Coordinates of C-alpha atoms and ligand atoms in Angstrom, one line a residue:
Chain D
X24 CA 113.5 192.9 115.0
X25 CA 116.9 192.7 113.3
X26 CA 117.1 192.4 109.5
X27 CA 118.4 188.9 109.8
X28 CA 115.6 187.9 112.1
X29 CA 113.0 189.2 109.5
X30 CA 114.6 187.0 106.9
X31 CA 114.6 183.9 109.1
X32 CA 111.0 184.5 110.0
X33 CA 110.1 183.7 106.4
X34 CA 112.1 180.5 106.7
X35 CA 110.2 179.2 109.7
X36 CA 107.0 178.0 108.1
X37 CA 108.9 176.6 105.2
X38 CA 111.2 174.8 107.5
X39 CA 108.2 173.2 109.3
X40 CA 106.9 171.9 106.0
X41 CA 110.3 170.6 104.8
X42 CA 110.5 173.2 102.1
X43 CA 114.0 174.6 102.7
X44 CA 117.2 173.8 100.9
X45 CA 119.9 172.2 103.0
X46 CA 121.9 175.4 103.2
X47 CA 118.8 177.4 104.3
X48 CA 117.9 174.8 106.9
X49 CA 121.5 174.9 108.2
X50 CA 121.5 178.7 108.5
X51 CA 118.1 178.7 110.2
X52 CA 119.2 176.1 112.8
X53 CA 122.3 178.1 113.5
X54 CA 120.2 181.3 114.0
X55 CA 117.5 179.5 116.2
X56 CA 120.3 178.3 118.5
X57 CA 121.3 181.8 119.3
X58 CA 118.0 183.8 119.0
X59 CA 115.3 183.1 121.5
X60 CA 112.5 185.2 119.9
X61 CA 112.9 183.4 116.6
X62 CA 113.1 180.1 118.5
X63 CA 109.7 180.9 120.2
X64 CA 108.3 181.8 116.8
X65 CA 109.5 178.5 115.5
X66 CA 107.7 176.7 118.4
X67 CA 104.5 178.7 117.8
X68 CA 104.4 177.6 114.1
X69 CA 105.1 174.1 115.1
X70 CA 102.2 174.2 117.5
X71 CA 99.9 175.6 114.8
X72 CA 100.9 172.9 112.3
X73 CA 100.5 170.2 114.9
X74 CA 97.0 171.3 115.7
X75 CA 96.1 171.4 112.1
X76 CA 97.5 167.9 111.5
X77 CA 95.8 166.4 114.5
X78 CA 92.3 166.5 113.0
X79 CA 90.4 163.3 113.4
X80 CA 87.6 163.0 110.8
X81 CA 84.1 162.8 112.1
X82 CA 82.0 159.8 110.9
X83 CA 79.7 160.4 107.9
X84 CA 76.1 161.2 108.9
X85 CA 74.8 158.9 106.2
X86 CA 76.1 157.2 103.0
X87 CA 76.4 159.1 99.8
X88 CA 75.5 156.4 97.3
X89 CA 74.5 157.3 93.8
X90 CA 71.8 155.7 91.7
X91 CA 71.4 155.6 87.9
X92 CA 69.1 158.3 86.6
X93 CA 66.1 157.0 84.8
X94 CA 65.5 160.3 83.1
X95 CA 68.7 159.9 81.1
X96 CA 68.5 156.6 79.4
X97 CA 65.1 154.9 79.1
X98 CA 64.0 154.3 75.6
X99 CA 60.5 155.5 76.5
X100 CA 61.8 158.9 77.5
X101 CA 63.9 159.0 74.3
X102 CA 60.7 158.2 72.3
X103 CA 58.8 161.0 74.1
X104 CA 61.5 163.5 73.2
X105 CA 61.2 162.8 69.4
X106 CA 59.2 164.9 67.0
X107 CA 55.7 163.7 66.0
X108 CA 57.0 162.4 62.6
X109 CA 59.8 160.5 64.1
X110 CA 57.5 159.0 66.7
X111 CA 55.2 157.8 64.0
X112 CA 58.0 156.4 61.9
X113 CA 59.6 154.6 64.9
X114 CA 56.2 153.2 66.0
X115 CA 55.6 151.8 62.5
X116 CA 59.0 150.2 62.2
X117 CA 58.6 148.7 65.7
X118 CA 55.2 147.4 64.9
X119 CA 56.3 145.8 61.6
X120 CA 59.3 144.3 63.2
X121 CA 57.3 143.0 66.1
X122 CA 54.7 141.4 63.8
X123 CA 57.4 139.8 61.7
X124 CA 59.2 138.4 64.7
X125 CA 55.9 137.1 66.1
X126 CA 55.3 135.4 62.8
X127 CA 58.8 133.9 62.8
X128 CA 58.5 132.6 66.3
X129 CA 55.2 131.0 65.7
X130 CA 56.5 129.2 62.7
X131 CA 59.8 128.3 64.3
X132 CA 60.3 124.6 64.8
X133 CA 63.0 123.0 66.8
X134 CA 63.3 119.2 66.7
X135 CA 66.0 117.0 67.9
X136 CA 66.6 114.2 65.4
X137 CA 68.9 111.3 66.3
X138 CA 71.1 113.4 68.4
X139 CA 71.2 116.4 66.1
X140 CA 69.2 119.6 66.6
X141 CA 67.1 120.7 63.6
X142 CA 65.9 124.3 63.5
X143 CA 63.9 125.9 60.8
X144 CA 61.0 128.2 59.8
X145 CA 57.7 126.8 58.7
X146 CA 57.7 123.1 57.6
X147 CA 60.8 121.2 58.4
X148 CA 62.2 118.5 56.0
X149 CA 60.6 115.2 56.5
X150 CA 61.9 113.2 59.4
X151 CA 64.0 110.2 58.5
X152 CA 62.3 107.0 59.5
X153 CA 63.6 105.9 62.8
X154 CA 66.1 103.0 62.9
X155 CA 64.8 99.8 64.4
X156 CA 64.9 100.1 68.1
X157 CA 65.0 97.8 71.1
X158 CA 62.8 100.0 73.2
X159 CA 60.4 102.8 72.1
X160 CA 61.3 106.2 73.6
X161 CA 59.3 109.3 72.7
X162 CA 62.1 111.9 73.2
X163 CA 60.1 115.1 72.7
X164 CA 57.4 113.9 75.1
X165 CA 60.2 113.0 77.6
X166 CA 61.8 116.4 77.1
X167 CA 58.5 118.2 77.7
X168 CA 57.8 116.2 80.8
X169 CA 61.2 116.8 82.2
X170 CA 61.0 120.5 81.4
X171 CA 57.6 120.7 83.2
X172 CA 58.9 118.9 86.2
X173 CA 62.0 121.0 86.2
X174 CA 60.1 124.3 86.1
X175 CA 58.0 123.2 89.1
X176 CA 60.9 122.6 91.4
X177 CA 63.3 125.0 92.9
X178 CA 66.8 125.2 91.5
X179 CA 68.3 122.8 94.1
X180 CA 65.6 120.3 93.5
X181 CA 66.1 120.5 89.8
X182 CA 69.8 119.7 90.0
X183 CA 69.0 116.8 92.3
X184 CA 66.4 115.6 89.8
X185 CA 68.8 115.7 86.9
X186 CA 71.4 113.8 89.0
X187 CA 68.9 111.1 89.8
X188 CA 67.9 110.9 86.1
X189 CA 71.5 110.5 85.0
X190 CA 72.1 107.8 87.6
X191 CA 68.9 106.0 86.4
X192 CA 70.2 106.2 82.8
X193 CA 73.5 104.8 83.7
X194 CA 71.8 101.9 85.5
X195 CA 69.6 101.1 82.4
X196 CA 72.7 101.4 80.2
X197 CA 72.3 98.0 78.7
X198 CA 68.5 98.2 78.2
X199 CA 68.6 101.0 75.6
X200 CA 70.5 101.4 72.4
X201 CA 73.4 103.7 71.7
X202 CA 71.3 106.2 69.6
X203 CA 68.6 106.3 72.2
X204 CA 71.1 107.0 74.9
X205 CA 72.5 109.9 72.8
X206 CA 69.0 111.2 72.2
X207 CA 68.2 111.1 75.9
X208 CA 71.5 112.8 76.8
X209 CA 70.8 115.5 74.3
X210 CA 67.3 116.0 75.8
X211 CA 68.7 116.3 79.3
X212 CA 71.4 118.8 78.4
X213 CA 68.7 120.9 76.6
X214 CA 66.8 120.9 79.8
X215 CA 69.8 121.9 81.8
X216 CA 70.6 124.7 79.4
X217 CA 67.0 126.1 79.5
X218 CA 66.9 125.7 83.3
X219 CA 70.1 127.7 83.6
X220 CA 68.8 130.5 81.5
X221 CA 65.5 130.5 83.4
X222 CA 67.3 130.7 86.7
X223 CA 69.6 133.5 85.6
X224 CA 66.8 135.6 84.1
X225 CA 64.6 135.1 87.2
X226 CA 67.5 136.0 89.4
X227 CA 68.3 139.1 87.3
X228 CA 64.6 140.2 87.3
X229 CA 64.3 139.7 91.0
X230 CA 67.5 141.6 91.6
X231 CA 66.4 144.5 89.5
X232 CA 63.0 144.7 91.2
X233 CA 64.6 144.6 94.7
X234 CA 67.1 147.2 93.6
X235 CA 64.5 149.5 92.3
X236 CA 62.4 149.3 95.4
X237 CA 65.4 149.9 97.6
X238 CA 66.3 152.8 95.4
X239 CA 62.9 154.3 95.5
X240 CA 62.7 154.0 99.3
X241 CA 66.1 155.5 99.6
X242 CA 65.4 158.4 97.3
X243 CA 62.2 159.2 99.1
X244 CA 63.8 159.2 102.5
X245 CA 66.8 161.3 101.4
X246 CA 64.5 163.8 99.7
X247 CA 62.5 164.2 102.8
X248 CA 65.6 164.5 104.8
X249 CA 67.0 167.1 102.5
X250 CA 63.8 169.1 102.9
X251 CA 63.9 168.8 106.7
X252 CA 67.5 170.0 106.7
X253 CA 66.8 172.9 104.3
X254 CA 63.9 173.9 106.6
X255 CA 66.1 173.7 109.6
X256 CA 68.8 175.7 108.0
X257 CA 66.4 178.4 106.8
X258 CA 64.9 178.6 110.2
X259 CA 68.3 179.1 111.8
X260 CA 69.3 181.7 109.3
X261 CA 66.0 183.6 109.8
X262 CA 66.4 183.4 113.6
X263 CA 70.0 184.5 113.4
X264 CA 69.1 187.5 111.2
X265 CA 66.0 188.6 113.0
X266 CA 67.1 187.7 116.5
X267 CA 63.5 187.1 117.3
X268 CA 64.0 184.1 119.5
X269 CA 66.6 183.6 122.3
X270 CA 69.4 181.1 121.6
X271 CA 68.1 178.5 124.1
X272 CA 64.8 178.4 122.2
X273 CA 66.6 178.0 118.8
X274 CA 68.6 175.2 120.2
X275 CA 65.5 173.4 121.3
X276 CA 63.8 173.8 117.9
X277 CA 66.9 172.7 116.2
X278 CA 67.3 169.6 118.4
X279 CA 63.7 168.6 117.8
X280 CA 64.0 169.0 114.1
X281 CA 67.3 167.1 113.9
X282 CA 65.7 164.3 115.9
X283 CA 62.8 164.1 113.5
X284 CA 65.2 164.0 110.6
X285 CA 67.3 161.3 112.2
X286 CA 64.3 159.2 113.1
X287 CA 63.1 159.3 109.5
X288 CA 66.4 157.9 108.4
X289 CA 66.1 154.8 110.5
Chain E
X148 CA 71.1 148.3 106.5
X149 CA 71.2 145.3 104.2
X150 CA 72.5 147.3 101.3
X151 CA 75.2 148.7 103.4
X152 CA 76.4 145.4 104.7
X153 CA 76.5 143.9 101.2
X154 CA 78.7 146.6 99.9
X155 CA 81.0 146.7 102.9
X156 CA 81.4 142.9 102.7
X157 CA 83.3 143.3 99.4
X158 CA 85.2 146.4 100.3
X159 CA 88.9 146.3 100.0
X160 CA 91.4 149.1 100.3
X161 CA 93.4 147.9 97.3
X162 CA 94.3 150.4 94.6
X163 CA 93.9 147.8 91.9
X164 CA 90.3 147.3 93.1
X165 CA 89.9 151.0 92.8
X166 CA 90.9 151.1 89.2
X167 CA 88.5 148.1 88.6
X168 CA 85.7 150.1 90.2
X169 CA 86.5 153.1 88.1
X170 CA 86.5 151.1 84.9
X171 CA 83.2 149.5 85.8
X172 CA 81.7 152.9 86.8
X173 CA 82.8 154.2 83.4
X174 CA 80.6 151.5 81.9
X175 CA 77.7 152.9 83.9
X176 CA 77.8 150.5 86.8
X177 CA 76.6 152.5 89.8
X178 CA 77.3 149.6 92.2
X179 CA 81.0 149.8 91.4
X180 CA 80.8 153.5 91.8
X181 CA 79.3 153.1 95.2
X182 CA 82.3 151.1 96.3
X183 CA 84.3 154.3 95.5
X184 CA 81.7 156.3 97.5
X185 CA 82.3 154.0 100.5
X186 CA 86.0 154.4 100.2
X187 CA 86.0 158.2 99.8
X188 CA 82.9 159.5 101.5
X189 CA 84.5 160.1 104.9
X190 CA 87.4 162.3 103.7
X191 CA 85.2 164.1 101.2
X192 CA 82.5 164.8 103.8
X193 CA 85.1 166.0 106.3
X194 CA 86.7 168.2 103.6
X195 CA 83.3 169.9 102.9
X196 CA 82.6 170.1 106.6
X197 CA 85.8 172.1 107.2
X198 CA 85.5 174.1 104.1
X199 CA 81.8 175.1 104.6
X200 CA 81.6 174.8 108.5
X201 CA 78.0 173.7 108.3
X202 CA 77.0 170.0 108.6
X203 CA 73.8 170.3 106.6
X204 CA 75.5 172.1 103.7
X205 CA 78.4 169.7 103.9
X206 CA 76.1 166.8 103.6
X207 CA 74.3 168.3 100.6
X208 CA 77.6 169.2 99.0
X209 CA 79.1 165.7 99.5
X210 CA 76.1 164.2 97.8
X211 CA 76.5 166.7 94.9
X212 CA 80.2 165.9 94.6
X213 CA 79.6 162.1 94.2
X214 CA 76.7 162.7 91.8
X215 CA 78.8 165.0 89.7
X216 CA 81.7 162.5 89.8
X217 CA 79.4 159.6 88.7
X218 CA 77.9 161.7 85.9
X219 CA 81.3 162.7 84.6
X220 CA 83.2 159.6 85.3
X221 CA 83.7 158.9 81.6
X222 CA 85.7 162.1 81.4
X223 CA 88.1 160.9 84.0
X224 CA 91.4 159.9 82.4
X225 CA 93.3 157.1 83.9
X226 CA 96.7 158.9 83.7
X227 CA 95.8 160.8 86.9
X228 CA 94.7 159.4 90.2
X229 CA 91.0 159.0 90.9
X230 CA 91.5 160.8 94.3
X231 CA 93.0 163.9 92.6
X232 CA 90.1 164.1 90.3
X233 CA 87.6 163.6 93.1
X234 CA 89.3 166.2 95.3
X235 CA 89.1 168.7 92.4
X236 CA 85.4 168.2 92.1
X237 CA 84.9 168.5 95.9
X238 CA 87.1 171.7 96.2
X239 CA 85.4 173.3 93.2
X240 CA 81.9 172.6 94.7
X241 CA 82.9 174.1 98.0
X242 CA 84.5 177.1 96.5
X243 CA 81.5 177.9 94.4
X244 CA 79.3 177.6 97.4
X245 CA 81.5 179.8 99.4
X246 CA 81.5 182.4 96.6
X247 CA 77.7 182.4 96.5
X248 CA 77.5 183.2 100.2
X249 CA 76.9 186.8 101.1
X250 CA 80.2 188.5 102.1
X251 CA 81.1 188.0 105.7
X252 CA 78.3 185.6 106.5
X253 CA 80.7 182.8 107.4
X254 CA 82.1 185.0 110.1
X255 CA 79.0 186.8 111.4
X256 CA 76.8 183.7 111.9
X257 CA 77.1 182.3 115.3
X258 CA 80.4 180.5 115.0
X259 CA 79.8 178.0 117.8
X260 CA 76.5 176.5 116.8
X261 CA 77.7 174.4 113.9
X262 CA 80.3 172.9 116.2
X263 CA 77.6 171.9 118.7
X264 CA 75.7 170.3 115.9
X265 CA 78.6 168.2 114.9
X266 CA 79.3 167.2 118.5
X267 CA 75.7 166.2 119.0
X268 CA 75.9 163.9 116.0
X269 CA 79.1 162.1 117.0
X270 CA 78.5 158.6 118.4
X271 CA 78.6 158.6 122.1
X272 CA 81.8 157.2 123.5
X273 CA 83.4 156.8 126.9
X274 CA 84.3 160.4 127.6
X275 CA 88.0 160.3 128.4
X276 CA 89.5 163.5 129.3
X277 CA 91.8 163.3 126.3
X278 CA 88.9 163.0 123.9
X279 CA 87.1 166.0 125.3
X280 CA 90.4 168.0 124.9
X281 CA 90.7 166.7 121.4
X282 CA 87.1 167.6 120.6
X283 CA 87.8 171.1 121.9
X284 CA 90.9 171.4 119.8
X285 CA 89.1 170.2 116.7
X286 CA 86.4 172.7 117.2
X287 CA 88.9 175.5 117.7
X288 CA 90.7 174.5 114.5
X289 CA 87.5 174.3 112.5
X290 CA 86.5 177.7 113.8
X291 CA 89.9 179.2 113.0
X292 CA 89.8 177.8 109.4
X293 CA 86.7 180.0 108.8
X294 CA 88.9 183.1 108.9
X295 CA 90.8 182.1 105.8
X296 CA 90.1 183.1 102.2
X297 CA 88.4 180.2 100.4
X298 CA 91.3 179.6 98.0
X299 CA 93.7 179.5 100.9
X300 CA 91.4 177.3 103.0
X301 CA 91.3 174.8 100.2
X302 CA 95.1 174.5 100.0
X303 CA 95.4 174.2 103.8
X304 CA 92.7 171.5 103.8
X305 CA 94.5 169.4 101.2
X306 CA 97.9 169.8 102.8
X307 CA 97.1 169.3 106.5
X308 CA 93.9 167.3 106.6
X309 CA 94.2 165.2 103.4
X310 CA 98.0 164.9 103.6
X311 CA 98.7 165.7 100.0
X312 CA 102.1 166.8 98.7
X313 CA 102.6 170.2 97.0
X314 CA 102.6 168.5 93.6
X315 CA 99.4 166.6 94.3
X316 CA 97.7 169.8 95.5
X317 CA 98.9 171.6 92.4
X318 CA 97.3 168.8 90.3
X319 CA 94.0 169.1 92.3
X320 CA 93.8 172.9 92.1
X321 CA 95.3 173.0 88.6
X322 CA 97.8 175.8 89.5
X323 CA 101.6 175.9 89.6
X324 CA 103.3 174.6 92.8
X325 CA 104.6 178.1 93.4
X326 CA 101.0 179.4 93.7
X327 CA 100.1 176.6 96.0
X328 CA 103.0 177.4 98.3
X329 CA 102.3 181.1 98.4
X330 CA 98.6 180.4 99.3
X331 CA 99.7 177.8 101.9
X332 CA 102.1 180.2 103.6
X333 CA 99.6 183.0 103.6
X334 CA 97.0 180.8 105.1
X335 CA 99.4 179.4 107.6
X336 CA 100.2 182.9 108.8
X337 CA 96.6 183.5 109.6
X338 CA 96.4 180.1 111.4
X339 CA 99.5 181.0 113.4
X340 CA 97.7 184.0 114.9
X341 CA 94.5 182.1 115.6
X342 CA 96.1 178.9 117.0
X343 CA 99.7 179.6 117.8
X344 CA 99.0 180.6 121.3
X345 CA 97.3 177.3 122.1
X346 CA 99.3 174.3 123.1
X347 CA 99.0 171.5 120.7
X348 CA 98.6 169.1 123.7
X349 CA 100.1 166.2 121.9
Ligands
LIG106 ZN1 116.0 186.0 115.3

């Protein structure tokens, strides 16, 4: 091979990857036009790169989703990792706090008074005497009743119920006083708010539970599958090393094991 | 699977979506991260498959790669591309597995069997003559790749199968472009002797 050819041979792969300067490319083109061995070499490299670039990806055998690791973040695990002294201290603080909040909640009073919401601990200030009214409406009893009804129905039913209630209210517009109407409206919006919270907490809980069970099932299956695959691989390596079984037999064993693994995934 | 469908339903190839998913993942949202998994699992699995030449090991490694990515997603900086970062994790996992292998095992173990295993897992399609040829070629290419040094194989994989530029590969491997090029040309030289004689039949 001539000295010039040797130099151009280095250009060839670079040319195919577009990694030559204009001058180098021009010189190579000129050489390829008059040197058939280098031209063949150029084609061979072209062939190689085309084969490498024609790879179609195979589909994934399964999905590779990840799930949050419980071991990293649950408060209970964190508690278990603490020293005895810290555990005792934390438990005491939590107990005191828990007791205090229980006390607070049990003495917490919420009352809606003439369209305003009154919240306080223990005894609330005395209620102002109600203004003379055309019709007697016990708003807290109404609220409780509505709440109870609302809780018993599904979400759609609840909305329908509220809609009917509003319509009813609009119809009896003239029958009740302005303050009473405000009171009723307040009660209804309270119900709506609580219902919304109830629905979203329930949805969240439900979602979390489903998620957890799907995760558990998935983890179990993939663990089993990983074990199967590890067993298969070990078996193959052993067979390959010892040469104790003929290749047709190893294929049969492999096929069966793979089928078992695939079946478990379904 | 229900889970599968739910995730696919909201899948979009948009890059902006990807940065949203990354941001949500950094807040610990594994669902957002699983969108990234759906987007990238095929290239990553195929990368590990070509690097390791063993479907079982490729599967394990791909899962490891995504787990490692999820655990370390807070360390990912937005000034680089997510794919660059993910490719780096995948390549490093493959290289460390290849280094752990006893010397020469990737050559001495029956080279054809893993290919049969891949073929047997492919979904059954109408067997056009072209597809059979293509499958043969793929299998030849995958087998030829096993003759490369791990470092060189990684660069070839990123260049020819993942279609990255020299600069992108340099970012993945964290080496200068000149190093990437010299590995690429050295690897290509080996490939030329393994594959050059075959027609590319394209
Ligand atoms: Zn020449």
